[in-house]
Tab-separated table of C-alpha atoms in Angstrom:
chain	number	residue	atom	x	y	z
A	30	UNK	CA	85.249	104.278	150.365
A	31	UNK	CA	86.048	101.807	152.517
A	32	UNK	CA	87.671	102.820	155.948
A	33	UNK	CA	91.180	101.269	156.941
A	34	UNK	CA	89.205	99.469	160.333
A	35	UNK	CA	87.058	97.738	157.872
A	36	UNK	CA	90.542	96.954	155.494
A	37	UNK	CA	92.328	95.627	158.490
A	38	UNK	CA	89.636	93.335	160.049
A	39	UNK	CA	89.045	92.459	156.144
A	40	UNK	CA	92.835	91.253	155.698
A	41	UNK	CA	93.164	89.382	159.220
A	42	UNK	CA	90.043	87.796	158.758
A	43	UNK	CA	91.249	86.127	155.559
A	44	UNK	CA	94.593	85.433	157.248
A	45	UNK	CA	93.241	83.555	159.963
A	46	UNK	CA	91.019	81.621	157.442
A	47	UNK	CA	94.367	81.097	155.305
A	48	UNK	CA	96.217	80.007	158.091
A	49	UNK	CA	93.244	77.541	159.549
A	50	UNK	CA	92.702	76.119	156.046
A	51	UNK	CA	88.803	76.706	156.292
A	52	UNK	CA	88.107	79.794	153.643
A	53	UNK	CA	85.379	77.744	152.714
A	54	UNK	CA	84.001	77.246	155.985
A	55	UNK	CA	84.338	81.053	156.199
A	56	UNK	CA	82.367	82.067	153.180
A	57	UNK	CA	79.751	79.874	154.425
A	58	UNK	CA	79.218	81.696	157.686
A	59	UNK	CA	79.535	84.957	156.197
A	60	UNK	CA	76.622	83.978	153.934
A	61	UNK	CA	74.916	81.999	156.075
A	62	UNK	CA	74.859	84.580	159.044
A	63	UNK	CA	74.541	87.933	157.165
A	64	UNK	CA	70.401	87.198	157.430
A	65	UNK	CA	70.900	86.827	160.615
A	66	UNK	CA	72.614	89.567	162.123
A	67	UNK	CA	71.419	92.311	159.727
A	68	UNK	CA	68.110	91.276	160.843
A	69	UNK	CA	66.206	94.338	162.044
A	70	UNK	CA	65.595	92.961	165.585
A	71	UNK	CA	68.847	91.441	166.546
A	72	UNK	CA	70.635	94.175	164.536
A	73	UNK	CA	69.125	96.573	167.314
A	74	UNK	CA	69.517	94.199	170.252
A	75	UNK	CA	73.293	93.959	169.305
A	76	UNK	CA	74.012	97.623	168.855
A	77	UNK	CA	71.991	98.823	172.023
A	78	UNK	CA	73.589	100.181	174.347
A	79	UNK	CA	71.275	100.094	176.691
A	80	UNK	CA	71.669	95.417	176.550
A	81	UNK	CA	73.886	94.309	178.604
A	82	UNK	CA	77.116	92.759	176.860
A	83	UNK	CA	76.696	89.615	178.338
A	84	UNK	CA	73.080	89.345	177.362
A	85	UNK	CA	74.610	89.742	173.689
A	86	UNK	CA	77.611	87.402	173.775
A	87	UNK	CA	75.191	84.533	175.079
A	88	UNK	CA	72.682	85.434	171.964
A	89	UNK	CA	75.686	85.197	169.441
A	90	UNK	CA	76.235	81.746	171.302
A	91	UNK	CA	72.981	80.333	171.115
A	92	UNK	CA	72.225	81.737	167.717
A	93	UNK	CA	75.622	80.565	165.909
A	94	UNK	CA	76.629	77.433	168.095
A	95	UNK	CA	76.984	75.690	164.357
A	96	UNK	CA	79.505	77.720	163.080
A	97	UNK	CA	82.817	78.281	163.449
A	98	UNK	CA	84.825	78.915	166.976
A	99	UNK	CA	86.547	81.803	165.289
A	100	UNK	CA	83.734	83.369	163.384
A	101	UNK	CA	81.568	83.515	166.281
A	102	UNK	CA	84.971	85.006	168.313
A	103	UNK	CA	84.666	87.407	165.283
A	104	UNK	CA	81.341	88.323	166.055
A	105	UNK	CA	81.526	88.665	169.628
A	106	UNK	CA	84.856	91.648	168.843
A	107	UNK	CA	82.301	93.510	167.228
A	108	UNK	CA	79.515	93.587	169.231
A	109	UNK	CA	82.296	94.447	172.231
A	110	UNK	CA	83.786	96.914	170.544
A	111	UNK	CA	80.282	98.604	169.430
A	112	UNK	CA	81.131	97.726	166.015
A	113	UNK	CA	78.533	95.337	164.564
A	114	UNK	CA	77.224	98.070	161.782
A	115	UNK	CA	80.623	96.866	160.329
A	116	UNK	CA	79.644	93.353	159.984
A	117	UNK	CA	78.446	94.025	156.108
A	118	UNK	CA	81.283	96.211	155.362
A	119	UNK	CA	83.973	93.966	156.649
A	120	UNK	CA	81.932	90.496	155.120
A	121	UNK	CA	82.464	92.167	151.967
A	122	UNK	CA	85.732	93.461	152.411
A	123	UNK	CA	87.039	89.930	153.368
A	124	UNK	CA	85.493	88.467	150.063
A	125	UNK	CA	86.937	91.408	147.732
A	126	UNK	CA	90.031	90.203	149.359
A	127	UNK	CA	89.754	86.542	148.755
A	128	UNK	CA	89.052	87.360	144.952
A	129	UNK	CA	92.024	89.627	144.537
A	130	UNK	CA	93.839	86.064	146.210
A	131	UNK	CA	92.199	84.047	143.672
A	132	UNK	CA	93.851	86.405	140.777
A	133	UNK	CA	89.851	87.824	140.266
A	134	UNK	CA	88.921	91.654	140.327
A	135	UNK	CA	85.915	93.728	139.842
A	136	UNK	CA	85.902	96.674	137.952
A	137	UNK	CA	83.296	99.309	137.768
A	138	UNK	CA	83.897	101.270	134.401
A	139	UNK	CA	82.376	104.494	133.747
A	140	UNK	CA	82.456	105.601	129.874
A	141	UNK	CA	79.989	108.467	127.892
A	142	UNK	CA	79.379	105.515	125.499
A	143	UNK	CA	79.182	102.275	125.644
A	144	UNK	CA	82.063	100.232	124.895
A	145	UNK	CA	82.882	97.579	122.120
A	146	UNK	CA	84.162	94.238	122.653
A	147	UNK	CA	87.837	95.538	121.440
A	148	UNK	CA	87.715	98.358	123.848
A	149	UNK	CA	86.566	95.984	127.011
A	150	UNK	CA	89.295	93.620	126.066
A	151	UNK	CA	92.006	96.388	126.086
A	152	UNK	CA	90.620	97.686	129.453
A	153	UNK	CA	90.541	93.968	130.890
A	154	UNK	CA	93.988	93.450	130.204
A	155	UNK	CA	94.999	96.724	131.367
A	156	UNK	CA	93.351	96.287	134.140
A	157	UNK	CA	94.969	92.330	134.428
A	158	UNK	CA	98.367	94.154	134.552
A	159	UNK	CA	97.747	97.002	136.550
A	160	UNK	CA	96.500	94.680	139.698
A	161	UNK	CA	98.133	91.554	138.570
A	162	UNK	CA	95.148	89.698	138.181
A	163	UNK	CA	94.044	87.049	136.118
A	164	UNK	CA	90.585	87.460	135.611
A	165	UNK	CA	88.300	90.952	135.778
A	166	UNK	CA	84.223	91.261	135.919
A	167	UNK	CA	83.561	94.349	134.257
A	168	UNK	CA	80.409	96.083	135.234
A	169	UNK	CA	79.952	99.133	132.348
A	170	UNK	CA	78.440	102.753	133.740
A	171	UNK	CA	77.555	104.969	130.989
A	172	UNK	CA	78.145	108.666	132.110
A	173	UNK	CA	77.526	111.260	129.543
A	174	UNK	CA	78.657	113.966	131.524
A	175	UNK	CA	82.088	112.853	132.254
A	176	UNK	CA	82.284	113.703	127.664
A	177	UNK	CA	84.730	111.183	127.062
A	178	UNK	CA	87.400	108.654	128.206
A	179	UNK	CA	86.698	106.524	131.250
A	180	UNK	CA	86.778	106.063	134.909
A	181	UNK	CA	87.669	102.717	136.193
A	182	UNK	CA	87.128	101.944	139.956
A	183	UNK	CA	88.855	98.899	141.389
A	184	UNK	CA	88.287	98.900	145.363
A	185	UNK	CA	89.922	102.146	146.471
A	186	UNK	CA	91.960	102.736	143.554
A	187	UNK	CA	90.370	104.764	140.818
A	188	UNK	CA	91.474	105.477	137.747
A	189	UNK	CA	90.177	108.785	136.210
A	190	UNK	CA	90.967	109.193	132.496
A	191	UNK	CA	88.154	111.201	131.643
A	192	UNK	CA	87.847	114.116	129.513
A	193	UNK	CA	86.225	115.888	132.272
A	194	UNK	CA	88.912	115.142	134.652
A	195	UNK	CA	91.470	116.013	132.352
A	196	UNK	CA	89.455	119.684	131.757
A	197	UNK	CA	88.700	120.130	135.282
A	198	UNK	CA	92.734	119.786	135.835
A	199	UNK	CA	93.778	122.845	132.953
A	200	UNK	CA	90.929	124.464	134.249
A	201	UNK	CA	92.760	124.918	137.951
A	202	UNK	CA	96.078	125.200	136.038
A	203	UNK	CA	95.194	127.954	133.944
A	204	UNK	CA	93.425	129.723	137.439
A	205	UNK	CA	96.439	129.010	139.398
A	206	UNK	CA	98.992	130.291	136.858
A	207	UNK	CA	96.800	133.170	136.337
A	208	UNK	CA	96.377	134.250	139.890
A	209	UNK	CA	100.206	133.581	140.519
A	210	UNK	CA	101.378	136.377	137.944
């Protein structure tokens, strides 16, 4: 799950982007710079404590003096706020965001079997409406345990249809209605 810190720099990240006209430019750094900081060195020179935060600013300087003013301002809130193990979480965040702007989703789908073109195309434009989407990349789970029906996983939202789900529910109805009397 992701947590609402991670949502919010996700969303005002894009804005900013948005409002600049340089999503592009964006997606470029986040790709271009997510070798860098998730390197194992810097990744431990950034989140020490023990570095001074000057010493780290001036790295993020030297090592991203290409890229843009904001990004690197970006950086430099998380390494000041002890937050740079969000850098991944948040980079991806920002891009399921942009997608879900571009009318584009992704949807894990979990199913006991696998599904047939007619049943992906049903759950695509379910899914289309539901989110209010244009496209959706459908990656297919196969779950035997969950017996039938499916569990569809957009972002945070999920979707549980499944037979075991559904069992799982009469099963704590028929113990709750049985311990009430």
């Amino acid at each position: 799950m992701v947590s609402s810190v991670v949502k919010r720099y996700g969303k005002a990240i894009l804005e900013i982007a948005l409002e600049s006209k340089k999503i592009d430019i964006w997606i470029k750094n986040f790709e271009d710079s997510e070798e860098i900081i998730l390197d194992e060195d810097l990744f431990s020179f950034l989140s020490s404590p023990q570095v001074p935060i000057s010493e780290k600013l001036n790295s993020i300087d030297t090592l991203m003096n290409d890229y843009e003013t904001l990004f690197i301002n970006f950086l430099k809130v998380l390494i000041i706020r002890s937050q740079v193990e969000l850098f991944l979480p948040i980079k991806e965040e920002f891009f399921d965001q942009n997608k879900i702007l571009e009318g584009k989703v992704l949807a894990n789908i979990t199913t006991s079997v696998k599904l047939d073109r007619t049943q992906k195309d049903l759950l695509t434009k379910k899914i289309c409406d539901i989110f209010e989407v244009n496209e959706v990349e459908i990656i297919e789970h196969k779950d035997e345990s969950i017996i039938g029906g499916f569990i569809i996983k957009v972002g945070d939202t999920i979707i549980d249809s499944s037979t075991k789900n559904k069992l799982n529910g009469l099963e704590k109805y028929l113990l709750r209605s049985t311990t009430l009397k």
